[in-house]
Amino acid sequence: MLTAALSSPSNSRPILTADDNFRASTHLDSQASRTATTDPSDNNSPPPHIRIVPHLDSPRSLVFSIIERDVRNDTVLKIGRFTDRFMSPNRITFRSKVVSRGHAEIWTEGSKFYIRDTRSSSGTFLNHVRLSAPNQDSRPFLLKDGDVVQLGVDYQGGTEEIYRAVKMRIELNRSWQNQANTFSLNTFQSLRNLTTPPNNVSVLDAAMGDSSSAAHGNLPSAARQSSKPDEDQNIHIEDCCICLYAIAPFQALFVAPCSHTFHFKCCRPLLQSYPGFLCPLCRSYADLDASVAIEANEVLQMLRQKQQQEVNENDTAIKQETDVPTKMEDTTDSSHPQTQDDTHAVAEATPSSS
């Protein structure tokens, strides 16, 4: 889904209907092979990574596919309205009349990202500031994480998608966000507890039964009994951040890819930009049409890793607690008064006054 707008009224001509050919943006895989001429010392460090997502500042905001690229020092990303006959991983294509054929460029120098306008007619805007006059090259501008870039301006009020400007938010070196973390796994477990009947054992619980029982089996019986009251006291009920009421069973819920949970009724207005979704809590953008093909054994592996991590953390905490009395005893021994043997040793080492 992309924007389109005529560069100027004088050059206007009939436009075809906004079918799928105009609504789809062409983006190649960011992992496509490309030659690199970086220094050998940089081979161990990951290349600078850029993620371009739609900037949803209004219900009419244009939604396009998420763009991700690894940009090395010898790579220049060219942004424009290109044809499918010349497909390249270094091109970011928007099939739009708002975007010029050669609109802008993005590249890196010293792991820093830069952007410049390449003689576009409708302009390139960085945080609402135009980079250059029409049909003129701009000087390089430094890109920072979270910057908003706009290509062109709305034409004829942007009543149709092909007449809307392309607004994008720049995310730099945020690959860590796509990794599974403790918060997302805890949210998954909480939802399973809400949706699984009490008397029904799920497939995942049955598969993880051995590992969980082994982990609890290593604890003393007294510790297991004392942990039950603590678990009851530490029960946390999650609230919907929109209505501030509790997330409870038998409710229609919406779970964002960032693992924040809302009542579907509350977050429905936020879905007007489907398939784009901007979380109201962490402001992270997600494509709701992204692939969900993941096998059950992969989920099991993530949960088992989380359980093993918790066991290791508990063992480390117990070991630290047992080491404290030992250190205190060592300190006490070092501060004890001199014994008779110590006195004789001091007397022998001291020459007699006679």
GROMACS .gro file of N, CA and C in nm, residues 248-307:
model
  180
  248ALA      N    1  -0.941  -1.045   3.218
  248ALA     CA    2  -1.001  -1.160   3.286
  248ALA      C    3  -1.045  -1.264   3.184
  249PRO      N    4  -1.075  -1.385   3.231
  249PRO     CA    5  -1.127  -1.488   3.140
  249PRO      C    6  -1.261  -1.447   3.079
  250PHE      N    7  -1.292  -1.512   2.967
  250PHE     CA    8  -1.419  -1.492   2.895
  250PHE      C    9  -1.430  -1.350   2.838
  251GLN      N   10  -1.318  -1.287   2.811
  251GLN     CA   11  -1.318  -1.155   2.748
  251GLN      C   12  -1.250  -1.164   2.612
  252ALA      N   13  -1.293  -1.079   2.521
  252ALA     CA   14  -1.227  -1.069   2.391
  252ALA      C   15  -1.103  -0.982   2.407
  253LEU      N   16  -0.987  -1.043   2.385
  253LEU     CA   17  -0.860  -0.974   2.410
  253LEU      C   18  -0.782  -0.956   2.280
  254PHE      N   19  -0.697  -0.857   2.280
  254PHE     CA   20  -0.606  -0.833   2.169
  254PHE      C   21  -0.465  -0.826   2.226
  255VAL      N   22  -0.377  -0.913   2.175
  255VAL     CA   23  -0.238  -0.917   2.220
  255VAL      C   24  -0.151  -0.869   2.105
  256ALA      N   25  -0.081  -0.759   2.125
  256ALA     CA   26   0.006  -0.705   2.022
  256ALA      C   27   0.135  -0.786   2.015
  257PRO      N   28   0.207  -0.781   1.903
  257PRO     CA   29   0.335  -0.853   1.895
  257PRO      C   30   0.437  -0.810   2.000
  258CYS      N   31   0.421  -0.690   2.056
  258CYS     CA   32   0.510  -0.646   2.164
  258CYS      C   33   0.469  -0.705   2.299
  259SER      N   34   0.363  -0.788   2.302
  259SER     CA   35   0.314  -0.861   2.419
  259SER      C   36   0.229  -0.776   2.512
  260HIS      N   37   0.196  -0.654   2.477
  260HIS     CA   38   0.100  -0.577   2.555
  260HIS      C   39  -0.041  -0.621   2.520
  261THR      N   40  -0.125  -0.634   2.624
  261THR     CA   41  -0.258  -0.692   2.608
  261THR      C   42  -0.365  -0.587   2.638
  262PHE      N   43  -0.470  -0.587   2.554
  262PHE     CA   44  -0.580  -0.493   2.570
  262PHE      C   45  -0.712  -0.567   2.549
  263HIS      N   46  -0.819  -0.508   2.597
  263HIS     CA   47  -0.951  -0.554   2.556
  263HIS      C   48  -0.971  -0.519   2.409
  264PHE      N   49  -1.024  -0.614   2.334
  264PHE     CA   50  -1.045  -0.587   2.191
  264PHE      C   51  -1.139  -0.469   2.171
  265LYS      N   52  -1.238  -0.457   2.259
  265LYS     CA   53  -1.332  -0.346   2.249
  265LYS      C   54  -1.260  -0.212   2.266
  266CYS      N   55  -1.160  -0.209   2.352
  266CYS     CA   56  -1.090  -0.083   2.380
  266CYS      C   57  -0.993  -0.045   2.268
  267CYS      N   58  -0.926  -0.143   2.210
  267CYS     CA   59  -0.823  -0.112   2.112
  267CYS      C   60  -0.875  -0.114   1.969
  268ARG      N   61  -1.004  -0.139   1.950
  268ARG     CA   62  -1.057  -0.145   1.814
  268ARG      C   63  -1.033  -0.016   1.736
  269PRO      N   64  -1.048   0.104   1.795
  269PRO     CA   65  -1.016   0.225   1.717
  269PRO      C   66  -0.872   0.231   1.669
  270LEU      N   67  -0.781   0.162   1.738
  270LEU     CA   68  -0.641   0.162   1.697
  270LEU      C   69  -0.616   0.073   1.577
  271LEU      N   70  -0.716  -0.007   1.539
  271LEU     CA   71  -0.700  -0.099   1.427
  271LEU      C   72  -0.752  -0.041   1.296
  272GLN      N   73  -0.783   0.086   1.294
  272GLN     CA   74  -0.831   0.146   1.170
  272GLN      C   75  -0.723   0.149   1.062
  273SER      N   76  -0.597   0.145   1.104
  273SER     CA   77  -0.486   0.146   1.008
  273SER      C   78  -0.440   0.005   0.974
  274TYR      N   79  -0.527  -0.094   0.994
  274TYR     CA   80  -0.491  -0.232   0.962
  274TYR      C   81  -0.440  -0.241   0.819
  275PRO      N   82  -0.331  -0.320   0.796
  275PRO     CA   83  -0.262  -0.412   0.888
  275PRO      C   84  -0.155  -0.347   0.974
  276GLY      N   85  -0.145  -0.216   0.973
  276GLY     CA   86  -0.049  -0.151   1.060
  276GLY      C   87  -0.107  -0.128   1.199
  277PHE      N   88  -0.023  -0.146   1.301
  277PHE     CA   89  -0.068  -0.125   1.440
  277PHE      C   90   0.044  -0.057   1.517
  278LEU      N   91   0.010   0.050   1.587
  278LEU     CA   92   0.105   0.124   1.670
  278LEU      C   93   0.064   0.109   1.815
  279CYS      N   94   0.147   0.041   1.895
  279CYS     CA   95   0.113   0.016   2.035
  279CYS      C   96   0.107   0.148   2.111
  280PRO      N   97  -0.001   0.174   2.186
  280PRO     CA   98  -0.011   0.300   2.262
  280PRO      C   99   0.081   0.304   2.383
  281LEU      N  100   0.137   0.189   2.422
  281LEU     CA  101   0.225   0.187   2.539
  281LEU      C  102   0.371   0.209   2.501
  282CYS      N  103   0.425   0.121   2.417
  282CYS     CA  104   0.567   0.128   2.384
  282CYS      C  105   0.593   0.195   2.250
  283ARG      N  106   0.487   0.233   2.176
  283ARG     CA  107   0.498   0.303   2.049
  283ARG      C  108   0.572   0.222   1.943
  284SER      N  109   0.572   0.091   1.955
  284SER     CA  110   0.635   0.005   1.855
  284SER      C  111   0.534  -0.029   1.746
  285TYR      N  112   0.581  -0.031   1.622
  285TYR     CA  113   0.495  -0.059   1.507
  285TYR      C  114   0.502  -0.207   1.475
  286ALA      N  115   0.388  -0.263   1.433
  286ALA     CA  116   0.381  -0.404   1.399
  286ALA      C  117   0.293  -0.423   1.276
  287ASP      N  118   0.329  -0.523   1.197
  287ASP     CA  119   0.251  -0.562   1.080
  287ASP      C  120   0.163  -0.680   1.122
  288LEU      N  121   0.033  -0.658   1.131
  288LEU     CA  122  -0.058  -0.763   1.177
  288LEU      C  123  -0.077  -0.872   1.073
  289ASP      N  124  -0.030  -0.850   0.951
  289ASP     CA  125  -0.036  -0.953   0.848
  289ASP      C  126   0.093  -1.033   0.838
  290ALA      N  127   0.184  -1.014   0.932
  290ALA     CA  128   0.310  -1.087   0.929
  290ALA      C  129   0.286  -1.236   0.950
  291SER      N  130   0.377  -1.316   0.901
  291SER     CA  131   0.362  -1.462   0.908
  291SER      C  132   0.361  -1.509   1.053
  292VAL      N  133   0.274  -1.606   1.081
  292VAL     CA  134   0.264  -1.665   1.215
  292VAL      C  135   0.301  -1.813   1.211
  293ALA      N  136   0.375  -1.854   1.109
  293ALA     CA  137   0.412  -1.994   1.094
  293ALA      C  138   0.522  -2.029   1.194
  294ILE      N  139   0.485  -2.090   1.302
  294ILE     CA  140   0.580  -2.135   1.404
  294ILE      C  141   0.531  -2.268   1.459
  295GLU      N  142   0.622  -2.363   1.473
  295GLU     CA  143   0.586  -2.497   1.518
  295GLU      C  144   0.577  -2.501   1.670
  296ALA      N  145   0.501  -2.601   1.719
  296ALA     CA  146   0.484  -2.615   1.864
  296ALA      C  147   0.615  -2.647   1.934
  297ASN      N  148   0.703  -2.723   1.866
  297ASN     CA  149   0.831  -2.757   1.931
  297ASN      C  150   0.919  -2.634   1.949
  298GLU      N  151   0.904  -2.533   1.863
  298GLU     CA  152   0.979  -2.409   1.881
  298GLU      C  153   0.929  -2.334   2.004
  299VAL      N  154   0.798  -2.335   2.026
  299VAL     CA  155   0.743  -2.271   2.145
  299VAL      C  156   0.790  -2.345   2.270
  300LEU      N  157   0.791  -2.477   2.264
  300LEU     CA  158   0.839  -2.556   2.377
  300LEU      C  159   0.984  -2.523   2.410
  301GLN      N  160   1.065  -2.508   2.308
  301GLN     CA  161   1.205  -2.477   2.330
  301GLN      C  162   1.222  -2.342   2.400
  302MET      N  163   1.145  -2.243   2.360
  302MET     CA  164   1.153  -2.112   2.425
  302MET      C  165   1.112  -2.121   2.571
  303LEU      N  166   1.003  -2.194   2.600
  303LEU     CA  167   0.956  -2.205   2.738
  303LEU      C  168   1.055  -2.283   2.824
  304ARG      N  169   1.114  -2.388   2.767
  304ARG     CA  170   1.213  -2.464   2.844
  304ARG      C  171   1.337  -2.381   2.874
  305GLN      N  172   1.379  -2.301   2.779
  305GLN     CA  173   1.492  -2.213   2.804
  305GLN      C  174   1.461  -2.114   2.915
  306LYS      N  175   1.338  -2.065   2.917
  306LYS     CA  176   1.298  -1.971   3.023
  306LYS      C  177   1.299  -2.042   3.159
  307GLN      N  178   1.248  -2.166   3.164
  307GLN     CA  179   1.248  -2.240   3.290
  307GLN      C  180   1.391  -2.267   3.338
   0.00000   0.00000   0.00000
